[in-house]
Amino acid sequence: MLKAKWMPYRLLFKEAAATSRSVMIDKETYFIKIYDVNDPQRFGIGECALFRGLSAEDTPGYEQQLDRFCNDFDPDNLPEMSSVRFGVESALADMELRRNQRQGKIRFRINGLIWMGDKQTMYRRICEKLDAGFKCLKLKIGGIDFNEEIDLLKFIRSNFDSRTLELRLDANGSFTPENALCRLHSLSRFDIHSIEQPVKAGQPEIMAEVVARSPVRIALDEELIGVRSENEMEELLDTIKPHFIILKPSLCGGFRAAEKWIEKAGRRNIGWWATSALESNVGLTAIAMWLSEFDLTMPQGLGTGALYRNNISGPLSMEGEQLVIDLSKPLPYLPF
């Protein structure tokens, strides 16, 4: 008989992490353990990766809802809460992996993420990623003066053309309906692969117009959060017609929902890749293992949790631009 329990955890950033929305010095998260009461060695650990200010279920009483769910645990009757679905699915997958421990290494390419900062800080971070061998960079923009961001792109393209280095941008909704197209035209001369969420989510008609007129391909990210039903998924894709969707399983309904997004996007010739949402190594390992089941053709948006100074140890590491899952190493573990 399976039971569940949870514990809170606060992840501490090594450096303040800035987006156009906020500056973070720590991140609250929750771990869930699913275990067999008749066999204590049979268990799995997952992460209910609530993202304050972004998750659809960031409402008062989250911990009370976790209590109710764990006290009456039923893996076949999950709540609508995306972070809890992700936590349960990742814990069950972790349980299976611990029972049938695999060997060897799994590798796939990821993009190098450049967090916002002042111009000098972003310049330093870009150089570090290029020196590490990344062939795809993702820059978060919208947090400093737009002209300074243009200067950074000029620096990159003066040294690396689009055949050598792929550039992805993430505006986190920082453009306005009035300036979005002007800014996208300014960015287009730098051979940008794509830009995520140029305007704020929740404006499908405006986003559809931006997609239709943009010289840069558009990817949806926050737009997917809170979309529950398959009909809503289809309506969103058919209205906006994005070039790509970005899947954060902890925010878009868990792994099963992410797979529905992939299926519906594929039928519309919309590309996709997955990325993390500041999970610990518990959540990152779960996403990486899930991605390893796909035939990946584009760099993914994961990392090794190196942003945090109190992360949970796990099997992830970097070799150049490749994320490596070393299955001979212990899986993430917490004593609770």
mmCIF file of C-alpha atoms in Angstrom:
data_model
loop_
_atom_site.group_PDB
_atom_site.id
_atom_site.type_symbol
_atom_site.label_atom_id
_atom_site.label_comp_id
_atom_site.label_asym_id
_atom_site.label_seq_id
_atom_site.Cartn_x
_atom_site.Cartn_y
_atom_site.Cartn_z
ATOM 1 C CA MET A 1 0.000 0.000 0.000
ATOM 2 C CA LEU A 2 1.418 3.363 -1.064
ATOM 3 C CA LYS A 3 1.470 6.410 1.193
ATOM 4 C CA ALA A 4 2.827 9.926 0.703
ATOM 5 C CA LYS A 5 4.367 12.658 2.826
ATOM 6 C CA TRP A 6 5.959 16.007 2.062
ATOM 7 C CA MET A 7 8.565 18.420 3.399
ATOM 8 C CA PRO A 8 9.375 22.064 2.590
ATOM 9 C CA TYR A 9 12.807 23.193 1.410
ATOM 10 C CA ARG A 10 14.323 26.578 0.638
ATOM 11 C CA LEU A 11 16.909 26.688 -2.146
ATOM 12 C CA LEU A 12 19.516 29.450 -1.801
ATOM 13 C CA PHE A 13 20.985 31.072 -4.914
ATOM 14 C CA LYS A 14 24.749 31.539 -5.158
ATOM 15 C CA GLU A 15 24.077 34.852 -6.895
ATOM 16 C CA ALA A 16 20.869 36.832 -7.149
ATOM 17 C CA ALA A 17 18.917 35.601 -10.176
ATOM 18 C CA ALA A 18 17.168 38.359 -12.117
ATOM 19 C CA THR A 19 14.424 38.271 -14.725
ATOM 20 C CA SER A 20 12.283 41.109 -16.031
ATOM 21 C CA ARG A 21 9.750 40.096 -13.352
ATOM 22 C CA SER A 22 11.850 39.972 -10.191
ATOM 23 C CA VAL A 23 15.205 39.374 -8.509
ATOM 24 C CA MET A 24 15.449 36.159 -6.498
ATOM 25 C CA ILE A 25 17.869 35.255 -3.719
ATOM 26 C CA ASP A 26 16.092 32.044 -2.724
ATOM 27 C CA LYS A 27 13.326 29.755 -3.936
ATOM 28 C CA GLU A 28 10.780 27.840 -1.933
ATOM 29 C CA THR A 29 10.048 24.280 -3.025
ATOM 30 C CA TYR A 30 8.474 21.100 -1.659
ATOM 31 C CA PHE A 31 9.561 17.467 -1.791
ATOM 32 C CA ILE A 32 7.166 14.541 -1.770
ATOM 33 C CA LYS A 33 8.025 10.967 -0.814
ATOM 34 C CA ILE A 34 5.864 8.079 -1.962
ATOM 35 C CA TYR A 35 6.556 4.836 -0.141
ATOM 36 C CA ASP A 36 5.210 1.341 0.404
ATOM 37 C CA VAL A 37 4.142 0.889 4.034
ATOM 38 C CA ASN A 38 4.861 -2.851 3.746
ATOM 39 C CA ASP A 39 8.301 -2.406 2.174
ATOM 40 C CA PRO A 40 10.252 0.653 3.448
ATOM 41 C CA GLN A 41 12.946 0.136 0.807
ATOM 42 C CA ARG A 42 10.403 0.756 -1.924
ATOM 43 C CA PHE A 43 10.079 4.524 -2.247
ATOM 44 C CA GLY A 44 10.485 7.422 -4.629
ATOM 45 C CA ILE A 45 11.197 11.125 -4.129
ATOM 46 C CA GLY A 46 9.739 13.862 -6.292
ATOM 47 C CA GLU A 47 9.534 17.632 -6.233
ATOM 48 C CA CYS A 48 6.339 19.656 -6.018
ATOM 49 C CA ALA A 49 8.105 22.591 -7.604
ATOM 50 C CA LEU A 50 5.825 25.484 -6.755
ATOM 51 C CA PHE A 51 7.052 28.708 -8.378
ATOM 52 C CA ARG A 52 5.791 31.668 -6.359
ATOM 53 C CA GLY A 53 4.368 34.363 -8.600
ATOM 54 C CA LEU A 54 4.234 32.097 -11.644
ATOM 55 C CA SER A 55 2.594 28.741 -10.834
ATOM 56 C CA ALA A 56 -1.160 28.702 -11.445
ATOM 57 C CA GLU A 57 -1.678 27.208 -7.974
ATOM 58 C CA ASP A 58 0.276 29.895 -6.105
ATOM 59 C CA THR A 59 -2.672 30.613 -3.827
ATOM 60 C CA PRO A 60 -3.145 30.757 -0.047
ATOM 61 C CA GLY A 61 -3.379 27.346 1.588
ATOM 62 C CA TYR A 62 -0.956 25.461 -0.677
ATOM 63 C CA GLU A 63 0.544 23.504 2.234
ATOM 64 C CA GLN A 64 -2.904 22.632 3.551
ATOM 65 C CA GLN A 65 -3.772 21.233 0.133
ATOM 66 C CA LEU A 66 -0.576 19.161 0.191
ATOM 67 C CA ASP A 67 -1.600 17.848 3.603
ATOM 68 C CA ARG A 68 -5.037 16.809 2.377
ATOM 69 C CA PHE A 69 -3.626 15.127 -0.703
ATOM 70 C CA CYS A 70 -0.946 13.175 1.180
ATOM 71 C CA ASN A 71 -3.309 12.153 3.984
ATOM 72 C CA ASP A 72 -5.675 10.620 1.450
ATOM 73 C CA PHE A 73 -3.092 9.649 -1.172
ATOM 74 C CA ASP A 74 -4.426 8.246 -4.428
ATOM 75 C CA PRO A 75 -1.992 8.224 -7.382
ATOM 76 C CA ASP A 76 -4.922 7.656 -9.744
ATOM 77 C CA ASN A 77 -6.783 10.750 -8.549
ATOM 78 C CA LEU A 78 -4.377 13.669 -8.752
ATOM 79 C CA PRO A 79 -5.454 17.258 -8.107
ATOM 80 C CA GLU A 80 -5.378 19.865 -10.868
ATOM 81 C CA MET A 81 -2.314 21.475 -9.243
ATOM 82 C CA SER A 82 0.491 21.288 -11.799
ATOM 83 C CA SER A 83 3.338 21.235 -9.262
ATOM 84 C CA VAL A 84 1.727 18.347 -7.340
ATOM 85 C CA ARG A 85 1.143 16.352 -10.519
ATOM 86 C CA PHE A 86 4.782 16.892 -11.433
ATOM 87 C CA GLY A 87 5.866 15.864 -7.947
ATOM 88 C CA VAL A 88 3.836 12.656 -7.908
ATOM 89 C CA GLU A 89 4.802 11.667 -11.462
ATOM 90 C CA SER A 90 8.480 12.298 -10.736
ATOM 91 C CA ALA A 91 8.307 10.389 -7.418
ATOM 92 C CA LEU A 92 6.695 7.365 -9.058
ATOM 93 C CA ALA A 93 9.297 7.440 -11.845
ATOM 94 C CA ASP A 94 12.040 7.719 -9.199
ATOM 95 C CA MET A 95 10.595 4.698 -7.372
ATOM 96 C CA GLU A 96 10.722 2.666 -10.558
ATOM 97 C CA LEU A 97 14.279 3.780 -11.324
ATOM 98 C CA ARG A 98 15.493 2.875 -7.828
ATOM 99 C CA ARG A 99 13.919 -0.576 -8.163
ATOM 100 C CA ASN A 100 15.441 -1.214 -11.602
ATOM 101 C CA GLN A 101 18.702 0.719 -11.338
ATOM 102 C CA ARG A 102 20.093 1.334 -14.816
ATOM 103 C CA GLN A 103 23.754 1.786 -15.725
ATOM 104 C CA GLY A 104 25.681 3.886 -18.187
ATOM 105 C CA LYS A 105 25.438 7.551 -19.139
ATOM 106 C CA ILE A 106 22.799 9.514 -21.008
ATOM 107 C CA ARG A 107 23.785 12.722 -22.793
ATOM 108 C CA PHE A 108 22.003 15.473 -24.650
ATOM 109 C CA ARG A 109 22.748 19.052 -25.625
ATOM 110 C CA ILE A 110 21.445 21.988 -23.631
ATOM 111 C CA ASN A 111 21.555 25.733 -24.134
ATOM 112 C CA GLY A 112 23.794 27.934 -22.022
ATOM 113 C CA LEU A 113 21.566 30.218 -19.960
ATOM 114 C CA ILE A 114 22.628 33.841 -19.488
ATOM 115 C CA TRP A 115 20.808 35.460 -16.586
ATOM 116 C CA MET A 116 20.037 39.161 -16.562
ATOM 117 C CA GLY A 117 22.474 41.527 -14.949
ATOM 118 C CA ASP A 118 24.217 44.742 -15.763
ATOM 119 C CA LYS A 119 26.031 44.901 -19.090
ATOM 120 C CA GLN A 120 29.426 43.926 -17.651
ATOM 121 C CA THR A 121 27.998 40.982 -15.706
ATOM 122 C CA MET A 122 26.113 39.644 -18.718
ATOM 123 C CA TYR A 123 29.232 40.083 -20.864
ATOM 124 C CA ARG A 124 31.254 38.026 -18.354
ATOM 125 C CA ARG A 125 28.615 35.302 -18.243
ATOM 126 C CA ILE A 126 28.446 35.119 -22.036
ATOM 127 C CA CYS A 127 32.236 34.705 -22.264
ATOM 128 C CA GLU A 128 32.150 31.940 -19.643
ATOM 129 C CA LYS A 129 29.542 29.970 -21.589
ATOM 130 C CA LEU A 130 31.357 30.415 -24.885
ATOM 131 C CA ASP A 131 34.624 29.286 -23.283
ATOM 132 C CA ALA A 132 32.826 26.214 -21.924
ATOM 133 C CA GLY A 133 31.947 25.174 -25.471
ATOM 134 C CA PHE A 134 28.257 26.010 -25.725
ATOM 135 C CA LYS A 135 26.914 26.256 -29.291
ATOM 136 C CA CYS A 136 23.525 27.568 -28.203
ATOM 137 C CA LEU A 137 22.989 30.464 -25.805
ATOM 138 C CA LYS A 138 19.748 31.658 -24.274
ATOM 139 C CA LEU A 139 19.761 35.255 -23.076
ATOM 140 C CA LYS A 140 17.155 36.646 -20.736
ATOM 141 C CA ILE A 141 16.444 40.185 -21.865
ATOM 142 C CA GLY A 142 14.204 43.021 -20.763
ATOM 143 C CA GLY A 143 15.950 43.779 -17.484
ATOM 144 C CA ILE A 144 18.445 46.400 -18.625
ATOM 145 C CA ASP A 145 18.380 49.139 -21.236
ATOM 146 C CA PHE A 146 17.373 47.703 -24.614
ATOM 147 C CA ASN A 147 20.265 49.455 -26.372
ATOM 148 C CA GLU A 148 22.732 47.800 -24.007
ATOM 149 C CA GLU A 149 21.177 44.437 -24.836
ATOM 150 C CA ILE A 150 21.619 45.241 -28.529
ATOM 151 C CA ASP A 151 25.318 45.971 -27.827
ATOM 152 C CA LEU A 152 25.683 42.537 -26.205
ATOM 153 C CA LEU A 153 24.181 40.879 -29.269
ATOM 154 C CA LYS A 154 26.530 42.871 -31.497
ATOM 155 C CA PHE A 155 29.474 41.567 -29.469
ATOM 156 C CA ILE A 156 28.314 37.967 -29.838
ATOM 157 C CA ARG A 157 27.631 38.179 -33.556
ATOM 158 C CA SER A 158 30.902 40.016 -34.241
ATOM 159 C CA ASN A 159 32.669 36.871 -33.014
ATOM 160 C CA PHE A 160 30.244 34.052 -33.825
ATOM 161 C CA ASP A 161 27.870 33.827 -36.777
ATOM 162 C CA SER A 162 24.594 31.897 -36.698
ATOM 163 C CA ARG A 163 26.221 28.776 -38.179
ATOM 164 C CA THR A 164 28.611 28.679 -35.224
ATOM 165 C CA LEU A 165 26.336 29.821 -32.416
ATOM 166 C CA GLU A 166 22.563 29.621 -32.029
ATOM 167 C CA LEU A 167 20.987 32.497 -30.102
ATOM 168 C CA ARG A 168 17.717 32.173 -28.227
ATOM 169 C CA LEU A 169 16.148 35.067 -26.348
ATOM 170 C CA ASP A 170 13.630 35.119 -23.500
ATOM 171 C CA ALA A 171 11.801 38.393 -22.954
ATOM 172 C CA ASN A 172 9.616 37.070 -20.096
ATOM 173 C CA GLY A 173 6.758 39.258 -21.378
ATOM 174 C CA SER A 174 8.775 42.474 -21.036
ATOM 175 C CA PHE A 175 7.791 43.992 -24.411
ATOM 176 C CA THR A 176 4.596 46.009 -24.715
ATOM 177 C CA PRO A 177 2.033 45.582 -27.513
ATOM 178 C CA GLU A 178 3.169 49.007 -28.723
ATOM 179 C CA ASN A 179 6.935 48.355 -28.918
ATOM 180 C CA ALA A 180 7.076 44.592 -29.501
ATOM 181 C CA LEU A 181 7.276 44.588 -33.300
ATOM 182 C CA CYS A 182 9.758 47.468 -33.408
ATOM 183 C CA ARG A 183 12.031 45.643 -30.987
ATOM 184 C CA LEU A 184 11.657 42.343 -32.825
ATOM 185 C CA HIS A 185 12.733 44.037 -36.064
ATOM 186 C CA SER A 186 15.777 45.474 -34.249
ATOM 187 C CA LEU A 187 16.663 42.010 -32.969
ATOM 188 C CA SER A 188 16.148 40.238 -36.278
ATOM 189 C CA ARG A 189 19.440 41.460 -37.752
ATOM 190 C CA PHE A 190 21.315 39.263 -35.277
ATOM 191 C CA ASP A 191 20.016 35.976 -36.739
ATOM 192 C CA ILE A 192 18.011 35.088 -33.642
ATOM 193 C CA HIS A 193 16.758 31.499 -33.538
ATOM 194 C CA SER A 194 13.644 32.417 -31.517
ATOM 195 C CA ILE A 195 12.350 34.600 -28.721
ATOM 196 C CA GLU A 196 10.200 33.376 -25.851
ATOM 197 C CA GLN A 197 7.140 35.243 -24.685
ATOM 198 C CA PRO A 198 7.790 38.736 -26.104
ATOM 199 C CA VAL A 199 4.595 40.131 -24.507
ATOM 200 C CA LYS A 200 2.845 39.115 -21.310
ATOM 201 C CA ALA A 201 0.805 35.938 -21.300
ATOM 202 C CA GLY A 202 -2.985 36.090 -21.317
ATOM 203 C CA GLN A 203 -3.319 38.278 -24.423
ATOM 204 C CA PRO A 204 -3.844 35.639 -27.142
ATOM 205 C CA GLU A 205 -5.111 38.038 -29.810
ATOM 206 C CA ILE A 206 -2.165 40.388 -29.325
ATOM 207 C CA MET A 207 0.283 37.475 -29.286
ATOM 208 C CA ALA A 208 -1.272 36.085 -32.460
ATOM 209 C CA GLU A 209 -0.695 39.405 -34.221
ATOM 210 C CA VAL A 210 2.895 39.538 -32.992
ATOM 211 C CA VAL A 211 3.531 36.001 -34.264
ATOM 212 C CA ALA A 212 1.979 36.789 -37.644
ATOM 213 C CA ARG A 213 4.092 39.930 -38.163
ATOM 214 C CA SER A 214 7.331 39.137 -36.348
ATOM 215 C CA PRO A 215 10.578 38.664 -38.328
ATOM 216 C CA VAL A 216 11.805 36.472 -35.414
ATOM 217 C CA ARG A 217 10.203 33.135 -34.622
ATOM 218 C CA ILE A 218 8.093 33.176 -31.465
ATOM 219 C CA ALA A 219 8.031 30.581 -28.684
ATOM 220 C CA LEU A 220 5.320 30.374 -26.026
ATOM 221 C CA ASP A 221 6.327 29.779 -22.429
ATOM 222 C CA GLU A 222 4.238 31.389 -19.660
ATOM 223 C CA GLU A 223 1.293 31.277 -22.073
ATOM 224 C CA LEU A 224 0.968 27.537 -21.383
ATOM 225 C CA ILE A 225 0.618 27.924 -17.600
ATOM 226 C CA GLY A 226 -2.858 27.244 -16.269
ATOM 227 C CA VAL A 227 -4.187 25.755 -19.517
ATOM 228 C CA ARG A 228 -6.039 22.679 -18.270
ATOM 229 C CA SER A 229 -8.081 20.872 -20.900
ATOM 230 C CA GLU A 230 -7.090 19.484 -24.274
ATOM 231 C CA ASN A 231 -9.649 21.782 -25.908
ATOM 232 C CA GLU A 232 -7.949 24.775 -24.296
ATOM 233 C CA MET A 233 -4.566 23.548 -25.526
ATOM 234 C CA GLU A 234 -5.840 23.257 -29.083
ATOM 235 C CA GLU A 235 -7.595 26.628 -28.969
ATOM 236 C CA LEU A 236 -4.429 28.348 -27.741
ATOM 237 C CA LEU A 237 -2.234 26.789 -30.438
ATOM 238 C CA ASP A 238 -4.777 27.455 -33.190
ATOM 239 C CA THR A 239 -5.294 31.068 -32.119
ATOM 240 C CA ILE A 240 -1.675 32.114 -31.654
ATOM 241 C CA LYS A 241 0.045 29.734 -34.120
ATOM 242 C CA PRO A 242 3.469 29.925 -32.453
ATOM 243 C CA HIS A 243 6.609 28.545 -34.047
ATOM 244 C CA PHE A 244 7.649 26.759 -30.822
ATOM 245 C CA ILE A 245 6.347 25.906 -27.376
ATOM 246 C CA ILE A 246 8.543 25.685 -24.283
ATOM 247 C CA LEU A 247 7.545 22.940 -21.872
ATOM 248 C CA LYS A 248 8.139 23.316 -18.145
ATOM 249 C CA PRO A 249 6.532 20.146 -16.754
ATOM 250 C CA SER A 250 6.206 21.531 -13.227
ATOM 251 C CA LEU A 251 4.228 24.511 -14.572
ATOM 252 C CA CYS A 252 2.274 23.100 -17.525
ATOM 253 C CA GLY A 253 0.506 20.183 -15.864
ATOM 254 C CA GLY A 254 3.195 17.552 -15.293
ATOM 255 C CA PHE A 255 4.703 15.033 -17.686
ATOM 256 C CA ARG A 256 1.433 13.637 -19.013
ATOM 257 C CA ALA A 257 0.173 17.104 -19.877
ATOM 258 C CA ALA A 258 3.531 17.966 -21.470
ATOM 259 C CA GLU A 259 3.202 14.901 -23.679
ATOM 260 C CA LYS A 260 -0.262 16.092 -24.762
ATOM 261 C CA TRP A 261 1.238 19.470 -25.666
ATOM 262 C CA ILE A 262 3.920 17.690 -27.717
ATOM 263 C CA GLU A 263 1.363 15.597 -29.567
ATOM 264 C CA LYS A 264 -0.872 18.573 -30.373
ATOM 265 C CA ALA A 265 2.061 20.768 -31.374
ATOM 266 C CA GLY A 266 3.415 18.042 -33.649
ATOM 267 C CA ARG A 267 0.132 17.843 -35.535
ATOM 268 C CA ARG A 268 0.455 21.576 -36.212
ATOM 269 C CA ASN A 269 4.154 21.504 -37.176
ATOM 270 C CA ILE A 270 5.033 23.479 -34.051
ATOM 271 C CA GLY A 271 8.454 22.701 -32.568
ATOM 272 C CA TRP A 272 9.186 22.226 -28.873
ATOM 273 C CA TRP A 273 11.851 21.842 -26.289
ATOM 274 C CA ALA A 274 11.702 21.409 -22.526
ATOM 275 C CA THR A 275 13.251 23.531 -19.852
ATOM 276 C CA SER A 276 13.426 23.676 -16.103
ATOM 277 C CA ALA A 277 11.681 26.140 -13.803
ATOM 278 C CA LEU A 278 14.366 26.525 -11.141
ATOM 279 C CA GLU A 279 13.789 23.068 -9.697
ATOM 280 C CA SER A 280 16.326 21.415 -7.411
ATOM 281 C CA ASN A 281 18.309 18.442 -8.659
ATOM 282 C CA VAL A 282 15.357 16.253 -7.659
ATOM 283 C CA GLY A 283 13.126 17.874 -10.272
ATOM 284 C CA LEU A 284 15.944 18.371 -12.769
ATOM 285 C CA THR A 285 16.843 14.676 -12.679
ATOM 286 C CA ALA A 286 13.207 13.754 -13.242
ATOM 287 C CA ILE A 287 12.930 16.065 -16.260
ATOM 288 C CA ALA A 288 16.238 14.838 -17.671
ATOM 289 C CA MET A 289 15.175 11.193 -17.369
ATOM 290 C CA TRP A 290 11.842 12.001 -19.026
ATOM 291 C CA LEU A 291 13.609 13.777 -21.895
ATOM 292 C CA SER A 292 15.941 10.818 -22.381
ATOM 293 C CA GLU A 293 12.963 8.865 -23.765
ATOM 294 C CA PHE A 294 12.659 11.237 -26.756
ATOM 295 C CA ASP A 295 14.665 11.484 -29.939
ATOM 296 C CA LEU A 296 15.855 15.019 -29.267
ATOM 297 C CA THR A 297 16.851 17.217 -32.186
ATOM 298 C CA MET A 298 17.323 20.593 -30.450
ATOM 299 C CA PRO A 299 19.223 21.745 -27.370
ATOM 300 C CA GLN A 300 17.086 21.550 -24.248
ATOM 301 C CA GLY A 301 16.812 24.144 -21.500
ATOM 302 C CA LEU A 302 18.096 22.214 -18.480
ATOM 303 C CA GLY A 303 21.101 22.533 -16.216
ATOM 304 C CA THR A 304 22.680 20.859 -13.205
ATOM 305 C CA GLY A 305 21.246 23.002 -10.439
ATOM 306 C CA ALA A 306 24.554 24.836 -10.097
ATOM 307 C CA LEU A 307 22.639 28.049 -9.334
ATOM 308 C CA TYR A 308 22.106 26.887 -5.746
ATOM 309 C CA ARG A 309 24.530 26.556 -2.851
ATOM 310 C CA ASN A 310 22.402 24.020 -0.945
ATOM 311 C CA ASN A 311 21.138 21.810 -3.750
ATOM 312 C CA ILE A 312 20.557 18.087 -3.349
ATOM 313 C CA SER A 313 23.333 15.947 -4.831
ATOM 314 C CA GLY A 314 22.418 13.840 -7.829
ATOM 315 C CA PRO A 315 23.614 12.163 -11.033
ATOM 316 C CA LEU A 316 23.764 15.262 -13.265
ATOM 317 C CA SER A 317 26.930 16.881 -14.562
ATOM 318 C CA MET A 318 28.125 18.902 -17.551
ATOM 319 C CA GLU A 319 30.615 17.942 -20.241
ATOM 320 C CA GLY A 320 30.958 20.964 -22.492
ATOM 321 C CA GLU A 321 27.464 21.760 -23.717
ATOM 322 C CA GLN A 322 26.150 18.280 -22.897
ATOM 323 C CA LEU A 323 24.109 17.449 -19.840
ATOM 324 C CA VAL A 324 25.179 14.018 -18.575
ATOM 325 C CA ILE A 325 23.064 11.689 -16.446
ATOM 326 C CA ASP A 326 25.431 9.197 -14.824
ATOM 327 C CA LEU A 327 23.178 6.317 -13.834
ATOM 328 C CA SER A 328 25.913 4.734 -11.730
ATOM 329 C CA LYS A 329 25.684 7.635 -9.276
ATOM 330 C CA PRO A 330 23.146 7.744 -6.437
ATOM 331 C CA LEU A 331 19.795 9.361 -7.161
ATOM 332 C CA PRO A 332 18.861 12.465 -5.170
ATOM 333 C CA TYR A 333 17.861 11.568 -1.618
ATOM 334 C CA LEU A 334 16.436 13.350 1.423
ATOM 335 C CA PRO A 335 15.852 11.697 4.828
ATOM 336 C CA PHE A 336 12.155 12.222 5.528
#
